[in-house]
Amino acid sequence: MEQRSVSVWPRLEPFLLGVLPAAPPAKFSMHYLRKMAAYVRARTREGCFPRLHWPLWRHIACGKLQLPEDTAWLYFETCDLLAPRPPEERLEWAEAVSQCGSVEELDKLRYKLSVDTLQFLLFLYIQQLNRVSLRTSLIGEEWPSPRSRSRSPSPDRDAKTAAQNKNWDDQAHLSFIQTHLSDLLELVLEPEQLGGPGQAVHDSQVSAEALRGLSFLLEGSLSRGRAVHGLHELLGWGPLQAQAGYSALTHSFSLPRLQAWLRESLTANPFGTTACLRSGKKLAWAQQVDGAMKRAKIARNTHIAPPGSRVVLMSQVYRQTVAKDSEKLAGANVKLHRCSEAYIYLLTPLRSVSVEKCRNTTVVLGPVQSTVHVQSCEDVCVVCVAGRLSVGASSRCTFHALTPTRPLLLPGNEALTLAPFHTHYPSLEDHMASVGLAVVPSSWDQPLLLGSEGPLGNPPYRLLPPSEFCPLVVPFEMEGDTTEIPGGLPPQYQKALTAREQRVQNWQRTVKEAKLNKEQRRQFQALVEQKFHEWLLESGHRQQLDSLIPAPPETKQAAG
């Protein structure tokens, strides 16, 4: 079997969902990660290896890397969100957290949480993907120079960094792995296989345990089959073992030969964004208006991609209401790009959603297992139940969220509004259970600011005043048992909503008691309808109502 008959590529999820779309702490450099790798390997009995428990990571992060505890927990929690846990386990954890009555009880519960140590080291290292300096943007360097590192951070530069994140760029993932393969291999080596910093001893050996760690970042397949396997599974096959330098005596691989084999085998992810744009299936919609979707570009690879690599790309949806509840979307990573004046309903359990460079658009989502990330948007409203909500370089956006984690506000935001989740559709609770999301705890009103916005500046967000709160009605008929907002509303919002409903009832009673004659009722009704239509036009809601009218049968396309 020839070398080129196997392909290895960077896994999508660690880069897409694991890398925070902002510049990482300076202490996540290789210099400090080498020290951390040696530290955890030497403390196996203390809960550092092969799994790293939260108290030990907090000790390392806060005591040695000088990170704030909130930041330490953010990275630990993000890595845990990537772990393949059954929904039932996620729901049990959510219930346990919701029953904690104090910070001490919550901290005690977190003591039980752990992550794979080698995977966590690699997870911290790949945070460098979005590290960009001004010099980088000019000459294309991957890493900032020592001079640029020594300068104080600039809010504008931080915002620019966030706006240029590479989380969806599969070519950037490949380039990162190729450029830093030596460092990645070094992080998973056992201490006795290392000499000085950055120098492996002669003929270092890579253990099977290290290969399992590398499978967090790398997977692949044989050219004659479509089955996708982790790196350690691929290298369990005899012919490939021989090529990669496997020794039956030591049950390990020669580092130089393994590294050479990986460099020969590395290729772009065949299920990444590039491949999806080139050869993905078009996704059609049940709700369309004739001519309005001509400029839209919608593609998916969900018919061929394995779990974790399913992608749906939607770009340039303009002045249109589109809706989808389909198995073709279930578990997919969805990217909405450059949509404008649109209403988008994706009422299906999803893996992740990214909303980038959209304007004047409303996005209503089914439960999102991992992250909803909003980047470089203006006047966008997002309604979601999600494992995490993050926002960067966006302005005048509103978020109605139900999330167990603190919303992450990255640099460059302005005039954001955070509000409680305020809608439902019949199958919502079933969908939430299928991805392991519960109604409690909900941290929508406790954002974490990461980056340039500090306590001395004006906060880039506000909490929606109860007086401005209105629930959202999903305008589609569906099957299911959910008949109200899961978990209900916070008391102050429920009180405001009840008061508004009472005013409506009082108005209806006043009209009834006015005892208008037939002609007066006709004139009054005409006046109310006129004012209502004026409001629809001024608010922009007329467009949404018009686009809900189904297209004539001859203009509809078959669902993709």
mmCIF file of N, CA, C and O in Angstrom, residues 228-275:
data_model
loop_
_atom_site.group_PDB
_atom_site.id
_atom_site.type_symbol
_atom_site.label_atom_id
_atom_site.label_comp_id
_atom_site.label_asym_id
_atom_site.label_seq_id
_atom_site.Cartn_x
_atom_site.Cartn_y
_atom_site.Cartn_z
ATOM 1 N N VAL A 228 -14.376 7.415 8.506
ATOM 2 C CA VAL A 228 -13.437 8.363 9.117
ATOM 3 C C VAL A 228 -13.036 7.823 10.479
ATOM 4 O O VAL A 228 -13.871 7.379 11.270
ATOM 5 N N HIS A 229 -11.733 7.871 10.756
ATOM 6 C CA HIS A 229 -11.206 7.339 12.010
ATOM 7 C C HIS A 229 -10.279 8.367 12.662
ATOM 8 O O HIS A 229 -9.656 9.176 11.983
ATOM 9 N N GLY A 230 -10.201 8.284 13.999
ATOM 10 C CA GLY A 230 -9.222 9.079 14.706
ATOM 11 C C GLY A 230 -7.816 8.616 14.353
ATOM 12 O O GLY A 230 -7.615 7.486 13.883
ATOM 13 N N LEU A 231 -6.827 9.480 14.589
ATOM 14 C CA LEU A 231 -5.449 9.154 14.224
ATOM 15 C C LEU A 231 -4.989 7.845 14.858
ATOM 16 O O LEU A 231 -4.359 7.007 14.197
ATOM 17 N N HIS A 232 -5.295 7.632 16.129
ATOM 18 C CA HIS A 232 -4.826 6.421 16.800
ATOM 19 C C HIS A 232 -5.477 5.171 16.211
ATOM 20 O O HIS A 232 -4.873 4.096 16.192
ATOM 21 N N GLU A 233 -6.717 5.317 15.711
ATOM 22 C CA GLU A 233 -7.383 4.174 15.085
ATOM 23 C C GLU A 233 -6.756 3.866 13.725
ATOM 24 O O GLU A 233 -6.560 2.692 13.380
ATOM 25 N N LEU A 234 -6.447 4.905 12.961
ATOM 26 C CA LEU A 234 -5.781 4.687 11.674
ATOM 27 C C LEU A 234 -4.456 3.957 11.856
ATOM 28 O O LEU A 234 -4.129 3.026 11.117
ATOM 29 N N LEU A 235 -3.696 4.394 12.867
ATOM 30 C CA LEU A 235 -2.366 3.821 13.073
ATOM 31 C C LEU A 235 -2.422 2.508 13.841
ATOM 32 O O LEU A 235 -1.389 1.984 14.258
ATOM 33 N N GLY A 236 -3.605 1.976 14.026
ATOM 34 C CA GLY A 236 -3.719 0.617 14.540
ATOM 35 C C GLY A 236 -3.700 -0.406 13.419
ATOM 36 O O GLY A 236 -3.703 -1.616 13.668
ATOM 37 N N TRP A 237 -3.652 0.055 12.167
ATOM 38 C CA TRP A 237 -3.645 -0.825 11.005
ATOM 39 C C TRP A 237 -2.209 -1.118 10.597
ATOM 40 O O TRP A 237 -1.379 -0.207 10.455
ATOM 41 N N GLY A 238 -1.888 -2.390 10.431
ATOM 42 C CA GLY A 238 -0.516 -2.850 10.244
ATOM 43 C C GLY A 238 0.311 -2.110 9.204
ATOM 44 O O GLY A 238 1.395 -1.599 9.522
ATOM 45 N N PRO A 239 -0.124 -2.040 7.937
ATOM 46 C CA PRO A 239 0.692 -1.368 6.909
ATOM 47 C C PRO A 239 1.022 0.080 7.250
ATOM 48 O O PRO A 239 2.132 0.551 6.982
ATOM 49 N N LEU A 240 0.082 0.789 7.879
ATOM 50 C CA LEU A 240 0.356 2.175 8.252
ATOM 51 C C LEU A 240 1.316 2.246 9.435
ATOM 52 O O LEU A 240 2.144 3.159 9.525
ATOM 53 N N GLN A 241 1.223 1.280 10.334
ATOM 54 C CA GLN A 241 2.157 1.250 11.458
ATOM 55 C C GLN A 241 3.593 1.160 10.974
ATOM 56 O O GLN A 241 4.481 1.858 11.478
ATOM 57 N N ALA A 242 3.812 0.311 9.982
ATOM 58 C CA ALA A 242 5.175 0.160 9.450
ATOM 59 C C ALA A 242 5.671 1.472 8.844
ATOM 60 O O ALA A 242 6.832 1.861 9.044
ATOM 61 N N GLN A 243 4.811 2.179 8.119
ATOM 62 C CA GLN A 243 5.225 3.438 7.508
ATOM 63 C C GLN A 243 5.508 4.512 8.554
ATOM 64 O O GLN A 243 6.389 5.355 8.364
ATOM 65 N N ALA A 244 4.764 4.494 9.673
ATOM 66 C CA ALA A 244 4.896 5.538 10.688
ATOM 67 C C ALA A 244 5.911 5.188 11.767
ATOM 68 O O ALA A 244 6.027 5.908 12.756
ATOM 69 N N GLY A 245 6.641 4.083 11.604
ATOM 70 C CA GLY A 245 7.736 3.777 12.528
ATOM 71 C C GLY A 245 7.323 3.104 13.811
ATOM 72 O O GLY A 245 7.906 3.375 14.870
ATOM 73 N N TYR A 246 6.362 2.191 13.740
ATOM 74 C CA TYR A 246 5.906 1.508 14.951
ATOM 75 C C TYR A 246 6.882 0.414 15.361
ATOM 76 O O TYR A 246 7.405 -0.332 14.521
ATOM 77 N N SER A 247 7.131 0.303 16.663
ATOM 78 C CA SER A 247 7.985 -0.750 17.205
ATOM 79 C C SER A 247 7.149 -1.682 18.071
ATOM 80 O O SER A 247 6.529 -1.247 19.047
ATOM 81 N N ALA A 248 7.132 -2.978 17.698
ATOM 82 C CA ALA A 248 6.375 -3.956 18.472
ATOM 83 C C ALA A 248 7.010 -4.188 19.842
ATOM 84 O O ALA A 248 6.332 -4.623 20.782
ATOM 85 N N LEU A 249 8.308 -3.904 19.970
ATOM 86 C CA LEU A 249 8.989 -4.103 21.253
ATOM 87 C C LEU A 249 8.577 -3.056 22.278
ATOM 88 O O LEU A 249 8.333 -3.371 23.445
ATOM 89 N N THR A 250 8.504 -1.800 21.846
ATOM 90 C CA THR A 250 8.172 -0.708 22.779
ATOM 91 C C THR A 250 6.700 -0.311 22.717
ATOM 92 O O THR A 250 6.239 0.494 23.541
ATOM 93 N N HIS A 251 5.974 -0.864 21.720
ATOM 94 C CA HIS A 251 4.561 -0.496 21.515
ATOM 95 C C HIS A 251 4.407 1.015 21.362
ATOM 96 O O HIS A 251 3.495 1.639 21.919
ATOM 97 N N SER A 252 5.320 1.602 20.606
ATOM 98 C CA SER A 252 5.297 3.049 20.386
ATOM 99 C C SER A 252 5.849 3.351 18.995
ATOM 100 O O SER A 252 6.345 2.457 18.294
ATOM 101 N N PHE A 253 5.798 4.621 18.596
ATOM 102 C CA PHE A 253 6.221 5.047 17.271
ATOM 103 C C PHE A 253 7.469 5.917 17.363
ATOM 104 O O PHE A 253 7.620 6.720 18.298
ATOM 105 N N SER A 254 8.335 5.784 16.392
ATOM 106 C CA SER A 254 9.503 6.651 16.294
ATOM 107 C C SER A 254 9.035 8.064 15.976
ATOM 108 O O SER A 254 8.319 8.289 14.984
ATOM 109 N N LEU A 255 9.434 9.028 16.786
ATOM 110 C CA LEU A 255 8.993 10.410 16.583
ATOM 111 C C LEU A 255 9.388 10.947 15.206
ATOM 112 O O LEU A 255 8.528 11.509 14.502
ATOM 113 N N PRO A 256 10.648 10.806 14.773
ATOM 114 C CA PRO A 256 11.005 11.340 13.448
ATOM 115 C C PRO A 256 10.196 10.710 12.317
ATOM 116 O O PRO A 256 9.737 11.404 11.408
ATOM 117 N N ARG A 257 9.995 9.392 12.372
ATOM 118 C CA ARG A 257 9.263 8.726 11.290
ATOM 119 C C ARG A 257 7.770 9.063 11.333
ATOM 120 O O ARG A 257 7.138 9.240 10.289
ATOM 121 N N LEU A 258 7.207 9.151 12.542
ATOM 122 C CA LEU A 258 5.802 9.522 12.666
ATOM 123 C C LEU A 258 5.571 10.945 12.143
ATOM 124 O O LEU A 258 4.621 11.205 11.403
ATOM 125 N N GLN A 259 6.481 11.832 12.505
ATOM 126 C CA GLN A 259 6.332 13.217 12.060
ATOM 127 C C GLN A 259 6.439 13.316 10.538
ATOM 128 O O GLN A 259 5.663 14.034 9.890
ATOM 129 N N ALA A 260 7.389 12.587 9.966
ATOM 130 C CA ALA A 260 7.542 12.588 8.502
ATOM 131 C C ALA A 260 6.302 12.012 7.831
ATOM 132 O O ALA A 260 5.832 12.533 6.802
ATOM 133 N N TRP A 261 5.762 10.931 8.408
ATOM 134 C CA TRP A 261 4.557 10.314 7.835
ATOM 135 C C TRP A 261 3.373 11.274 7.894
ATOM 136 O O TRP A 261 2.605 11.393 6.935
ATOM 137 N N LEU A 262 3.230 11.983 9.019
ATOM 138 C CA LEU A 262 2.130 12.930 9.149
ATOM 139 C C LEU A 262 2.252 14.058 8.124
ATOM 140 O O LEU A 262 1.264 14.460 7.500
ATOM 141 N N ARG A 263 3.461 14.567 7.939
ATOM 142 C CA ARG A 263 3.644 15.656 6.971
ATOM 143 C C ARG A 263 3.289 15.203 5.553
ATOM 144 O O ARG A 263 2.751 15.979 4.765
ATOM 145 N N GLU A 264 3.582 13.950 5.241
ATOM 146 C CA GLU A 264 3.245 13.420 3.925
ATOM 147 C C GLU A 264 1.736 13.193 3.767
ATOM 148 O O GLU A 264 1.182 13.313 2.679
ATOM 149 N N SER A 265 1.066 12.893 4.884
ATOM 150 C CA SER A 265 -0.345 12.481 4.820
ATOM 151 C C SER A 265 -1.319 13.630 5.033
ATOM 152 O O SER A 265 -2.506 13.506 4.707
ATOM 153 N N LEU A 266 -0.852 14.753 5.592
ATOM 154 C CA LEU A 266 -1.759 15.846 5.925
ATOM 155 C C LEU A 266 -2.367 16.476 4.675
ATOM 156 O O LEU A 266 -1.682 16.720 3.681
ATOM 157 N N THR A 267 -3.660 16.736 4.755
ATOM 158 C CA THR A 267 -4.382 17.371 3.658
ATOM 159 C C THR A 267 -5.512 18.192 4.253
ATOM 160 O O THR A 267 -5.786 18.139 5.454
ATOM 161 N N ALA A 268 -6.187 18.975 3.422
ATOM 162 C CA ALA A 268 -7.322 19.766 3.891
ATOM 163 C C ALA A 268 -8.502 18.861 4.231
ATOM 164 O O ALA A 268 -8.672 17.785 3.649
ATOM 165 N N ASN A 269 -9.301 19.296 5.167
ATOM 166 C CA ASN A 269 -10.477 18.530 5.590
ATOM 167 C C ASN A 269 -11.452 18.378 4.414
ATOM 168 O O ASN A 269 -11.959 19.369 3.886
ATOM 169 N N PRO A 270 -11.737 17.149 3.974
ATOM 170 C CA PRO A 270 -12.660 16.955 2.839
ATOM 171 C C PRO A 270 -14.107 17.290 3.188
ATOM 172 O O PRO A 270 -14.957 17.332 2.304
ATOM 173 N N PHE A 271 -14.380 17.540 4.474
ATOM 174 C CA PHE A 271 -15.727 17.920 4.899
ATOM 175 C C PHE A 271 -15.766 19.355 5.414
ATOM 176 O O PHE A 271 -16.718 19.754 6.083
ATOM 177 N N GLY A 272 -14.732 20.132 5.114
ATOM 178 C CA GLY A 272 -14.656 21.500 5.599
ATOM 179 C C GLY A 272 -15.443 22.481 4.749
ATOM 180 O O GLY A 272 -16.137 22.114 3.793
ATOM 181 N N THR A 273 -15.310 23.761 5.104
ATOM 182 C CA THR A 273 -16.053 24.818 4.422
ATOM 183 C C THR A 273 -15.722 24.877 2.940
ATOM 184 O O THR A 273 -16.612 25.029 2.098
ATOM 185 N N THR A 274 -14.436 24.765 2.610
ATOM 186 C CA THR A 274 -14.022 24.865 1.207
ATOM 187 C C THR A 274 -14.691 23.801 0.356
ATOM 188 O O THR A 274 -15.234 24.080 -0.721
ATOM 189 N N ALA A 275 -14.652 22.542 0.837
ATOM 190 C CA ALA A 275 -15.262 21.449 0.081
ATOM 191 C C ALA A 275 -16.773 21.609 -0.006
ATOM 192 O O ALA A 275 -17.385 21.305 -1.032
#
